[in-house]
PDB file of C-alpha atoms and ligand atoms in Angstrom:
ATOM      1  CA  MET A  18     -80.963 -24.209  37.342  1.00 79.00           C
ATOM      2  CA  ALA A  19     -82.522 -21.509  35.153  1.00 96.00           C
ATOM      3  CA  LYS A  20     -80.834 -18.112  35.093  1.00 97.00           C
ATOM      4  CA  LEU A  21     -81.227 -14.549  34.003  1.00 98.00           C
ATOM      5  CA  TYR A  22     -78.767 -13.725  31.234  1.00 98.00           C
ATOM      6  CA  ILE A  23     -77.894 -10.093  30.551  1.00 98.00           C
ATOM      7  CA  VAL A  24     -77.074  -9.910  26.866  1.00 98.00           C
ATOM      8  CA  PRO A  25     -75.407  -6.865  25.257  1.00 98.00           C
ATOM      9  CA  THR A  26     -76.416  -6.095  21.678  1.00 98.00           C
ATOM     10  CA  PRO A  27     -74.648  -3.969  19.021  1.00 98.00           C
ATOM     11  CA  ILE A  28     -74.602  -0.165  19.321  1.00 98.00           C
ATOM     12  CA  GLY A  29     -74.671   0.234  15.547  1.00 97.00           C
ATOM     13  CA  ASN A  30     -72.634  -2.408  13.787  1.00 98.00           C
ATOM     14  CA  LEU A  31     -74.507  -5.710  13.764  1.00 97.00           C
ATOM     15  CA  ASP A  32     -71.212  -7.604  13.520  1.00 97.00           C
ATOM     16  CA  ASP A  33     -70.550  -6.653  17.149  1.00 98.00           C
ATOM     17  CA  ILE A  34     -72.902  -9.303  18.523  1.00 98.00           C
ATOM     18  CA  THR A  35     -70.841 -12.025  20.185  1.00 98.00           C
ATOM     19  CA  LEU A  36     -71.055 -15.741  19.408  1.00 98.00           C
ATOM     20  CA  ARG A  37     -72.033 -16.357  23.016  1.00 98.00           C
ATOM     21  CA  ALA A  38     -74.825 -13.763  22.851  1.00 98.00           C
ATOM     22  CA  ILE A  39     -76.234 -15.562  19.795  1.00 98.00           C
ATOM     23  CA  HIS A  40     -75.983 -18.907  21.586  1.00 98.00           C
ATOM     24  CA  VAL A  41     -77.764 -17.597  24.695  1.00 98.00           C
ATOM     25  CA  LEU A  42     -80.512 -15.867  22.701  1.00 98.00           C
ATOM     26  CA  ARG A  43     -81.081 -19.143  20.874  1.00 98.00           C
ATOM     27  CA  GLU A  44     -81.203 -21.264  24.024  1.00 97.00           C
ATOM     28  CA  VAL A  45     -83.244 -19.236  26.546  1.00 98.00           C
ATOM     29  CA  ASP A  46     -86.962 -19.840  27.068  1.00 97.00           C
ATOM     30  CA  PHE A  47     -87.880 -16.198  26.588  1.00 97.00           C
ATOM     31  CA  VAL A  48     -86.340 -12.809  25.825  1.00 98.00           C
ATOM     32  CA  LEU A  49     -87.146  -9.558  27.622  1.00 98.00           C
ATOM     33  CA  ALA A  50     -86.724  -6.640  25.247  1.00 97.00           C
ATOM     34  CA  GLU A  51     -86.731  -2.880  25.809  1.00 96.00           C
ATOM     35  CA  ASP A  52     -88.418  -2.462  22.421  1.00 97.00           C
ATOM     36  CA  THR A  53     -89.779  -5.644  20.905  1.00 97.00           C
ATOM     37  CA  ARG A  54     -89.633  -4.224  17.353  1.00 97.00           C
ATOM     38  CA  THR A  55     -85.922  -3.392  17.618  1.00 97.00           C
ATOM     39  CA  THR A  56     -85.131  -6.805  19.088  1.00 98.00           C
ATOM     40  CA  SER A  57     -87.326  -8.626  16.532  1.00 97.00           C
ATOM     41  CA  PHE A  58     -85.210  -7.003  13.828  1.00 97.00           C
ATOM     42  CA  LEU A  59     -81.995  -8.226  15.484  1.00 97.00           C
ATOM     43  CA  LEU A  60     -83.339 -11.742  16.060  1.00 98.00           C
ATOM     44  CA  ARG A  61     -84.552 -11.967  12.477  1.00 97.00           C
ATOM     45  CA  HIS A  62     -81.091 -10.911  11.315  1.00 96.00           C
ATOM     46  CA  LEU A  63     -79.628 -13.711  13.471  1.00 97.00           C
ATOM     47  CA  GLY A  64     -82.201 -16.247  12.276  1.00 97.00           C
ATOM     48  CA  ILE A  65     -83.604 -16.734  15.787  1.00 98.00           C
ATOM     49  CA  GLU A  66     -87.294 -17.144  16.545  1.00 96.00           C
ATOM     50  CA  LYS A  67     -88.116 -16.468  20.166  1.00 94.00           C
ATOM     51  CA  LYS A  68     -90.975 -15.310  22.348  1.00 89.00           C
ATOM     52  CA  LEU A  69     -90.413 -11.644  23.238  1.00 96.00           C
ATOM     53  CA  HIS A  70     -91.781  -9.777  26.253  1.00 97.00           C
ATOM     54  CA  SER A  71     -91.575  -6.014  26.788  1.00 96.00           C
ATOM     55  CA  HIS A  72     -89.329  -4.862  29.575  1.00 95.00           C
ATOM     56  CA  HIS A  73     -88.844  -1.102  29.641  1.00 94.00           C
ATOM     57  CA  LYS A  74     -88.639   1.735  32.123  1.00 92.00           C
ATOM     58  CA  PHE A  75     -92.416   2.199  32.146  1.00 92.00           C
ATOM     59  CA  ASN A  76     -93.297  -1.393  33.092  1.00 93.00           C
ATOM     60  CA  GLU A  77     -90.205  -2.790  34.813  1.00 92.00           C
ATOM     61  CA  HIS A  78     -91.401  -1.908  38.339  1.00 93.00           C
ATOM     62  CA  ALA A  79     -94.587  -3.860  37.718  1.00 92.00           C
ATOM     63  CA  THR A  80     -93.029  -6.893  36.011  1.00 91.00           C
ATOM     64  CA  VAL A  81     -89.688  -7.677  37.703  1.00 95.00           C
ATOM     65  CA  ARG A  82     -91.247  -9.923  40.328  1.00 94.00           C
ATOM     66  CA  MET A  83     -93.238 -11.898  37.716  1.00 94.00           C
ATOM     67  CA  VAL A  84     -90.112 -12.366  35.628  1.00 96.00           C
ATOM     68  CA  ALA A  85     -88.070 -13.459  38.647  1.00 96.00           C
ATOM     69  CA  ASP A  86     -90.827 -15.941  39.583  1.00 96.00           C
ATOM     70  CA  ALA A  87     -90.786 -17.389  36.052  1.00 97.00           C
ATOM     71  CA  ILE A  88     -87.012 -17.892  36.228  1.00 97.00           C
ATOM     72  CA  ALA A  89     -87.271 -19.378  39.726  1.00 96.00           C
ATOM     73  CA  ALA A  90     -89.857 -21.784  38.290  1.00 97.00           C
ATOM     74  CA  GLY A  91     -87.261 -23.045  35.801  1.00 97.00           C
ATOM     75  CA  ARG A  92     -87.589 -20.853  32.688  1.00 97.00           C
ATOM     76  CA  SER A  93     -84.368 -19.130  31.641  1.00 98.00           C
ATOM     77  CA  ALA A  94     -84.539 -15.545  30.377  1.00 98.00           C
ATOM     78  CA  ALA A  95     -82.326 -13.131  28.457  1.00 98.00           C
ATOM     79  CA  LEU A  96     -82.612  -9.394  28.961  1.00 98.00           C
ATOM     80  CA  VAL A  97     -81.625  -7.145  26.062  1.00 98.00           C
ATOM     81  CA  SER A  98     -81.976  -3.418  25.558  1.00 98.00           C
ATOM     82  CA  ASP A  99     -82.222  -1.497  22.283  1.00 97.00           C
ATOM     83  CA  ALA A 100     -78.440  -1.164  22.051  1.00 98.00           C
ATOM     84  CA  GLY A 101     -75.407  -1.899  24.187  1.00 98.00           C
ATOM     85  CA  THR A 102     -75.380  -3.373  27.664  1.00 98.00           C
ATOM     86  CA  PRO A 103     -78.647  -3.535  29.618  1.00 98.00           C
ATOM     87  CA  GLY A 104     -78.375  -1.694  32.934  1.00 98.00           C
ATOM     88  CA  ILE A 105     -76.011   0.916  31.493  1.00 98.00           C
ATOM     89  CA  SER A 106     -78.320   3.932  31.061  1.00 98.00           C
ATOM     90  CA  ASP A 107     -80.943   1.342  30.147  1.00 97.00           C
ATOM     91  CA  PRO A 108     -83.392  -0.874  32.056  1.00 97.00           C
ATOM     92  CA  GLY A 109     -81.750  -3.792  33.853  1.00 97.00           C
ATOM     93  CA  PHE A 110     -80.727  -2.773  37.344  1.00 97.00           C
ATOM     94  CA  LEU A 111     -84.139  -3.419  38.943  1.00 97.00           C
ATOM     95  CA  LEU A 112     -84.444  -6.899  37.490  1.00 97.00           C
ATOM     96  CA  VAL A 113     -80.881  -7.869  38.393  1.00 98.00           C
ATOM     97  CA  ARG A 114     -81.372  -6.602  41.951  1.00 97.00           C
ATOM     98  CA  THR A 115     -84.623  -8.548  42.315  1.00 97.00           C
ATOM     99  CA  CYS A 116     -82.996 -11.755  41.017  1.00 97.00           C
ATOM    100  CA  VAL A 117     -79.986 -11.303  43.309  1.00 98.00           C
ATOM    101  CA  GLU A 118     -82.316 -10.754  46.288  1.00 97.00           C
ATOM    102  CA  GLN A 119     -84.252 -13.918  45.400  1.00 96.00           C
ATOM    103  CA  GLY A 120     -81.115 -16.027  45.012  1.00 97.00           C
ATOM    104  CA  ILE A 121     -81.609 -16.396  41.241  1.00 98.00           C
ATOM    105  CA  GLU A 122     -78.381 -16.750  39.305  1.00 98.00           C
ATOM    106  CA  VAL A 123     -77.518 -13.844  36.994  1.00 98.00           C
ATOM    107  CA  GLU A 124     -74.957 -14.158  34.214  1.00 98.00           C
ATOM    108  CA  THR A 125     -73.883 -10.983  32.438  1.00 98.00           C
ATOM    109  CA  LEU A 126     -72.219 -11.449  29.088  1.00 98.00           C
ATOM    110  CA  PRO A 127     -69.507  -8.958  28.126  1.00 98.00           C
ATOM    111  CA  GLY A 128     -70.157  -7.053  24.947  1.00 98.00           C
ATOM    112  CA  ALA A 129     -71.020  -3.804  23.236  1.00 98.00           C
ATOM    113  CA  THR A 130     -71.372  -0.579  25.175  1.00 98.00           C
ATOM    114  CA  ALA A 131     -70.717   2.995  24.049  1.00 98.00           C
ATOM    115  CA  ALA A 132     -68.803   4.263  27.083  1.00 98.00           C
ATOM    116  CA  VAL A 133     -65.744   2.004  26.873  1.00 98.00           C
ATOM    117  CA  PRO A 134     -64.663   2.602  23.249  1.00 98.00           C
ATOM    118  CA  ALA A 135     -65.272   6.361  23.699  1.00 98.00           C
ATOM    119  CA  LEU A 136     -63.118   6.360  26.842  1.00 98.00           C
ATOM    120  CA  VAL A 137     -60.285   4.347  25.338  1.00 98.00           C
ATOM    121  CA  GLN A 138     -60.085   6.377  22.169  1.00 97.00           C
ATOM    122  CA  SER A 139     -60.209   9.705  24.009  1.00 98.00           C
ATOM    123  CA  GLY A 140     -56.518   9.329  24.797  1.00 98.00           C
ATOM    124  CA  PHE A 141     -57.239  10.336  28.413  1.00 98.00           C
ATOM    125  CA  PRO A 142     -56.153   8.149  31.335  1.00 98.00           C
ATOM    126  CA  CYS A 143     -58.349   5.071  31.580  1.00 97.00           C
ATOM    127  CA  ASP A 144     -56.770   3.534  34.664  1.00 97.00           C
ATOM    128  CA  ARG A 145     -59.383   5.364  36.730  1.00 97.00           C
ATOM    129  CA  PHE A 146     -62.587   6.868  35.353  1.00 98.00           C
ATOM    130  CA  CYS A 147     -66.149   7.608  36.348  1.00 98.00           C
ATOM    131  CA  PHE A 148     -69.247   6.946  34.311  1.00 98.00           C
ATOM    132  CA  GLU A 149     -71.856   9.685  34.739  1.00 98.00           C
ATOM    133  CA  GLY A 150     -74.301   8.578  32.027  1.00 98.00           C
ATOM    134  CA  PHE A 151     -77.031  11.163  31.314  1.00 98.00           C
ATOM    135  CA  LEU A 152     -76.941  14.206  33.568  1.00 97.00           C
ATOM    136  CA  PRO A 153     -80.279  15.273  35.036  1.00 95.00           C
ATOM    137  CA  GLN A 154     -81.895  17.480  32.378  1.00 91.00           C
ATOM    138  CA  LYS A 155     -83.148  20.297  34.581  1.00 86.00           C
ATOM    139  CA  LYS A 156     -83.587  19.926  38.307  1.00 88.00           C
ATOM    140  CA  GLY A 157     -80.306  19.126  40.005  1.00 92.00           C
ATOM    141  CA  ARG A 158     -78.180  19.400  36.851  1.00 94.00           C
ATOM    142  CA  SER A 159     -75.976  22.263  37.968  1.00 92.00           C
ATOM    143  CA  LYS A 160     -75.606  20.843  41.502  1.00 95.00           C
ATOM    144  CA  HIS A 161     -74.599  17.501  39.981  1.00 96.00           C
ATOM    145  CA  LEU A 162     -72.044  19.222  37.748  1.00 96.00           C
ATOM    146  CA  GLN A 163     -70.655  21.330  40.588  1.00 96.00           C
ATOM    147  CA  ALA A 164     -70.035  18.118  42.534  1.00 97.00           C
ATOM    148  CA  LEU A 165     -67.740  17.011  39.674  1.00 98.00           C
ATOM    149  CA  ALA A 166     -65.746  20.272  39.547  1.00 97.00           C
ATOM    150  CA  ASP A 167     -62.745  18.742  41.362  1.00 97.00           C
ATOM    151  CA  GLU A 168     -63.019  15.247  39.881  1.00 98.00           C
ATOM    152  CA  GLU A 169     -59.547  14.005  38.944  1.00 98.00           C
ATOM    153  CA  ARG A 170     -60.702  10.886  37.115  1.00 98.00           C
ATOM    154  CA  THR A 171     -61.676  10.905  33.447  1.00 98.00           C
ATOM    155  CA  MET A 172     -65.455  11.464  33.217  1.00 98.00           C
ATOM    156  CA  ILE A 173     -67.830   9.852  30.720  1.00 98.00           C
ATOM    157  CA  PHE A 174     -71.225  11.362  29.849  1.00 98.00           C
ATOM    158  CA  TYR A 175     -74.021  10.336  27.492  1.00 98.00           C
ATOM    159  CA  GLU A 176     -75.848  13.213  25.848  1.00 98.00           C
ATOM    160  CA  SER A 177     -78.536  13.708  23.209  1.00 97.00           C
ATOM    161  CA  PRO A 178     -77.479  15.511  19.998  1.00 98.00           C
ATOM    162  CA  TYR A 179     -79.944  18.321  20.798  1.00 97.00           C
ATOM    163  CA  ARG A 180     -78.098  19.204  24.006  1.00 97.00           C
ATOM    164  CA  VAL A 181     -74.459  18.550  23.069  1.00 98.00           C
ATOM    165  CA  VAL A 182     -73.517  22.194  22.479  1.00 98.00           C
ATOM    166  CA  LYS A 183     -75.299  23.448  25.606  1.00 97.00           C
ATOM    167  CA  CYS A 184     -73.711  20.653  27.583  1.00 97.00           C
ATOM    168  CA  LEU A 185     -70.178  21.489  26.365  1.00 98.00           C
ATOM    169  CA  GLU A 186     -70.811  25.156  27.234  1.00 98.00           C
ATOM    170  CA  GLN A 187     -71.933  24.204  30.738  1.00 97.00           C
ATOM    171  CA  PHE A 188     -68.865  21.987  31.123  1.00 98.00           C
ATOM    172  CA  ALA A 189     -66.679  24.943  30.086  1.00 98.00           C
ATOM    173  CA  GLU A 190     -68.231  27.010  32.886  1.00 97.00           C
ATOM    174  CA  VAL A 191     -67.625  24.337  35.510  1.00 97.00           C
ATOM    175  CA  PHE A 192     -64.298  22.805  34.391  1.00 98.00           C
ATOM    176  CA  GLY A 193     -62.880  25.843  32.564  1.00 98.00           C
ATOM    177  CA  PRO A 194     -62.753  26.403  28.765  1.00 98.00           C
ATOM    178  CA  ASP A 195     -59.250  24.914  28.461  1.00 98.00           C
ATOM    179  CA  ARG A 196     -60.119  21.498  29.906  1.00 98.00           C
ATOM    180  CA  ARG A 197     -59.583  18.726  27.317  1.00 98.00           C
ATOM    181  CA  VAL A 198     -62.588  16.868  25.951  1.00 98.00           C
ATOM    182  CA  SER A 199     -63.135  14.079  23.451  1.00 98.00           C
ATOM    183  CA  VAL A 200     -66.532  13.734  21.805  1.00 98.00           C
ATOM    184  CA  SER A 201     -67.286  10.475  20.011  1.00 98.00           C
ATOM    185  CA  ARG A 202     -70.338  10.181  17.811  1.00 98.00           C
ATOM    186  CA  GLU A 203     -71.915   7.306  15.899  1.00 98.00           C
ATOM    187  CA  LEU A 204     -69.456   4.752  17.324  1.00 98.00           C
ATOM    188  CA  THR A 205     -69.183   1.571  15.217  1.00 98.00           C
ATOM    189  CA  LYS A 206     -71.345   3.170  12.486  1.00 98.00           C
ATOM    190  CA  LYS A 207     -70.561   4.491   9.003  1.00 97.00           C
ATOM    191  CA  PHE A 208     -70.111   8.121  10.111  1.00 96.00           C
ATOM    192  CA  GLU A 209     -68.195   7.416  13.320  1.00 98.00           C
ATOM    193  CA  GLN A 210     -66.185  10.461  14.378  1.00 98.00           C
ATOM    194  CA  THR A 211     -64.174  11.621  17.391  1.00 98.00           C
ATOM    195  CA  VAL A 212     -63.505  15.328  17.920  1.00 98.00           C
ATOM    196  CA  ARG A 213     -60.832  16.216  20.477  1.00 98.00           C
ATOM    197  CA  GLY A 214     -59.713  19.569  21.830  1.00 98.00           C
ATOM    198  CA  THR A 215     -60.452  22.016  24.612  1.00 98.00           C
ATOM    199  CA  LEU A 216     -64.048  22.451  25.735  1.00 98.00           C
ATOM    200  CA  ALA A 217     -64.080  25.888  24.041  1.00 98.00           C
ATOM    201  CA  GLU A 218     -62.760  24.442  20.746  1.00 98.00           C
ATOM    202  CA  VAL A 219     -65.058  21.430  20.632  1.00 98.00           C
ATOM    203  CA  ALA A 220     -68.134  23.522  21.565  1.00 98.00           C
ATOM    204  CA  ALA A 221     -67.228  25.904  18.700  1.00 98.00           C
ATOM    205  CA  HIS A 222     -66.867  22.907  16.354  1.00 98.00           C
ATOM    206  CA  PHE A 223     -70.371  21.653  17.139  1.00 98.00           C
ATOM    207  CA  ARG A 224     -71.849  25.152  16.950  1.00 98.00           C
ATOM    208  CA  ALA A 225     -70.544  25.266  13.374  1.00 98.00           C
ATOM    209  CA  ASN A 226     -71.406  21.620  12.552  1.00 98.00           C
ATOM    210  CA  GLU A 227     -74.877  20.590  13.681  1.00 98.00           C
ATOM    211  CA  PRO A 228     -74.573  17.603  16.048  1.00 98.00           C
ATOM    212  CA  LYS A 229     -76.214  14.521  14.554  1.00 98.00           C
ATOM    213  CA  GLY A 230     -76.394  10.939  15.801  1.00 98.00           C
ATOM    214  CA  GLU A 231     -75.487   9.476  19.174  1.00 98.00           C
ATOM    215  CA  PHE A 232     -72.862  11.057  21.402  1.00 98.00           C
ATOM    216  CA  VAL A 233     -70.486  10.202  24.209  1.00 98.00           C
ATOM    217  CA  ILE A 234     -68.610  13.081  25.840  1.00 99.00           C
ATOM    218  CA  VAL A 235     -65.387  12.221  27.653  1.00 99.00           C
ATOM    219  CA  VAL A 236     -63.876  14.963  29.802  1.00 98.00           C
ATOM    220  CA  ALA A 237     -60.330  14.804  31.162  1.00 98.00           C
ATOM    221  CA  GLY A 238     -60.112  14.888  34.944  1.00 98.00           C
ATOM    222  CA  ARG A 239     -58.817  17.926  36.816  1.00 97.00           C
ATOM    223  CA  PRO A 240     -55.030  17.960  36.467  1.00 93.00           C
ATOM    224  CA  LYS A 241     -53.395  16.919  39.725  1.00 85.00           C
ATOM    225  CA  THR A 242     -51.371  19.626  41.417  1.00 75.00           C
ATOM    226  CA  ARG A 243     -47.948  18.085  41.786  1.00 69.00           C
ATOM    227  CA  LYS A 244     -45.498  18.994  44.460  1.00 65.00           C
ATOM    228  CA  GLY A 245     -43.548  21.962  43.107  1.00 64.00           C
ATOM    229  CA  ASP A 246     -46.466  23.240  40.984  1.00 64.00           C
ATOM    230  CA  VAL A 247     -47.418  25.607  43.770  1.00 60.00           C
ATOM    231  CA  ALA A 248     -44.757  28.266  44.195  1.00 56.00           C
ATOM    232  CA  GLU A 249     -43.253  28.065  47.671  1.00 56.00           C
ATOM    233  CA  PRO A 250     -42.324  31.345  49.280  1.00 55.00           C
ATOM    234  CA  LEU A 251     -38.580  31.960  48.869  1.00 57.00           C
ATOM    235  CA  PHE A 252     -38.184  33.403  52.331  1.00 57.00           C
ATOM    236  CA  GLN A 253     -40.152  32.495  55.337  1.00 52.00           C
ATOM    237  CA  ASN A 254     -40.529  34.742  58.303  1.00 49.00           C
ATOM    238  CA  ASP A 255     -40.191  33.085  61.663  1.00 44.00           C
TER     239      ASP A 255
HETATM  240  N1  SAM B   8     -76.912   0.653  27.045  1.00 74.61           N
HETATM  241  C1  SAM B   8     -76.161   1.527  26.193  1.00 74.61           C
HETATM  242  C2  SAM B   8     -74.659   1.286  26.425  1.00 74.61           C
HETATM  243  O1  SAM B   8     -74.313   0.214  26.916  1.00 74.61           O
HETATM  244  O2  SAM B   8     -73.855   2.147  26.073  1.00 74.61           O
HETATM  245  C3  SAM B   8     -76.545   2.967  26.414  1.00 74.61           C
HETATM  246  C4  SAM B   8     -77.992   3.238  26.094  1.00 74.61           C
HETATM  247  S1  SAM B   8     -78.459   4.926  26.312  1.00 74.61           S
HETATM  248  C5  SAM B   8     -80.198   4.824  26.266  1.00 74.61           C
HETATM  249  C6  SAM B   8     -78.152   5.639  24.752  1.00 74.61           C
HETATM  250  C7  SAM B   8     -76.956   6.574  24.756  1.00 74.61           C
HETATM  251  O3  SAM B   8     -75.753   5.824  24.648  1.00 74.61           O
HETATM  252  C8  SAM B   8     -76.917   7.531  23.579  1.00 74.61           C
HETATM  253  O4  SAM B   8     -77.690   8.696  23.824  1.00 74.61           O
HETATM  254  C9  SAM B   8     -75.446   7.867  23.479  1.00 74.61           C
HETATM  255  O5  SAM B   8     -75.089   8.801  24.463  1.00 74.61           O
HETATM  256  C10 SAM B   8     -74.825   6.503  23.836  1.00 74.61           C
HETATM  257  N2  SAM B   8     -74.636   5.706  22.603  1.00 74.61           N
HETATM  258  C11 SAM B   8     -75.284   4.581  22.250  1.00 74.61           C
HETATM  259  N3  SAM B   8     -74.837   4.135  21.062  1.00 74.61           N
HETATM  260  C12 SAM B   8     -73.895   4.998  20.647  1.00 74.61           C
HETATM  261  C13 SAM B   8     -73.048   5.095  19.499  1.00 74.61           C
HETATM  262  N4  SAM B   8     -73.120   4.200  18.509  1.00 74.61           N
HETATM  263  N5  SAM B   8     -72.172   6.113  19.434  1.00 74.61           N
HETATM  264  C14 SAM B   8     -72.092   7.038  20.407  1.00 74.61           C
HETATM  265  N6  SAM B   8     -72.859   6.998  21.514  1.00 74.61           N
HETATM  266  C15 SAM B   8     -73.737   6.008  21.637  1.00 74.61           C
END
């Protein structure tokens, strides 16, 4: 039976494509690409010739049903985004949901994504974490942030280089300037860098060094108050 394959692609270093991703891209009947030019470049690099169809946030609502019908009719498809794992701050969710609802098999390959390496190399606990992706830019941003004020899990955010400093300053207001943060930029690329420190320190760093490239911001969760941290009254009145 034909399937929908979700195929992660490199976030910078072309060597991060998996052997299975190459195999699937070679075998499927057609590839759905967020940007056909970006994916053509990747396929050319891999020596694969394949029919590409656009699948991006501006047409996905209109095309998911057609794509699902094509798969149901026996043509297997691979969905790729410009970089990383489709569905993670990228188109994918709508198509997967439609396929699941129609009983079409979906197979998601593991592979490149920016959030996981940034989390692991932050040095913050990764046993529990929450992925927040891009915060709303204007409307609802501060409400969204306020809702995270007491979050104890490590938090992962995607942010554009133009808003990194502002974002760190807003985080300092909500979480406090001494909260630890780890900012990873240009992961897997030549100028990969991770800057760690308090929110105040890292914001100052990027005020002095213009943020360039792609960024993941990882914020430590609110420290748990342990028993004994809160001073108990020495004497209690009856
Ligand atoms: N689907 C991708 C994934 O699986 O991570 C995310 C796509 S989203 C449109 C793009 C954002 O991901 C960037 O703005 C940045 O926050 C993050 N990102 C992607 N590649 C990155 C890299 N090489 N280094 C740091 N962050 C990256």
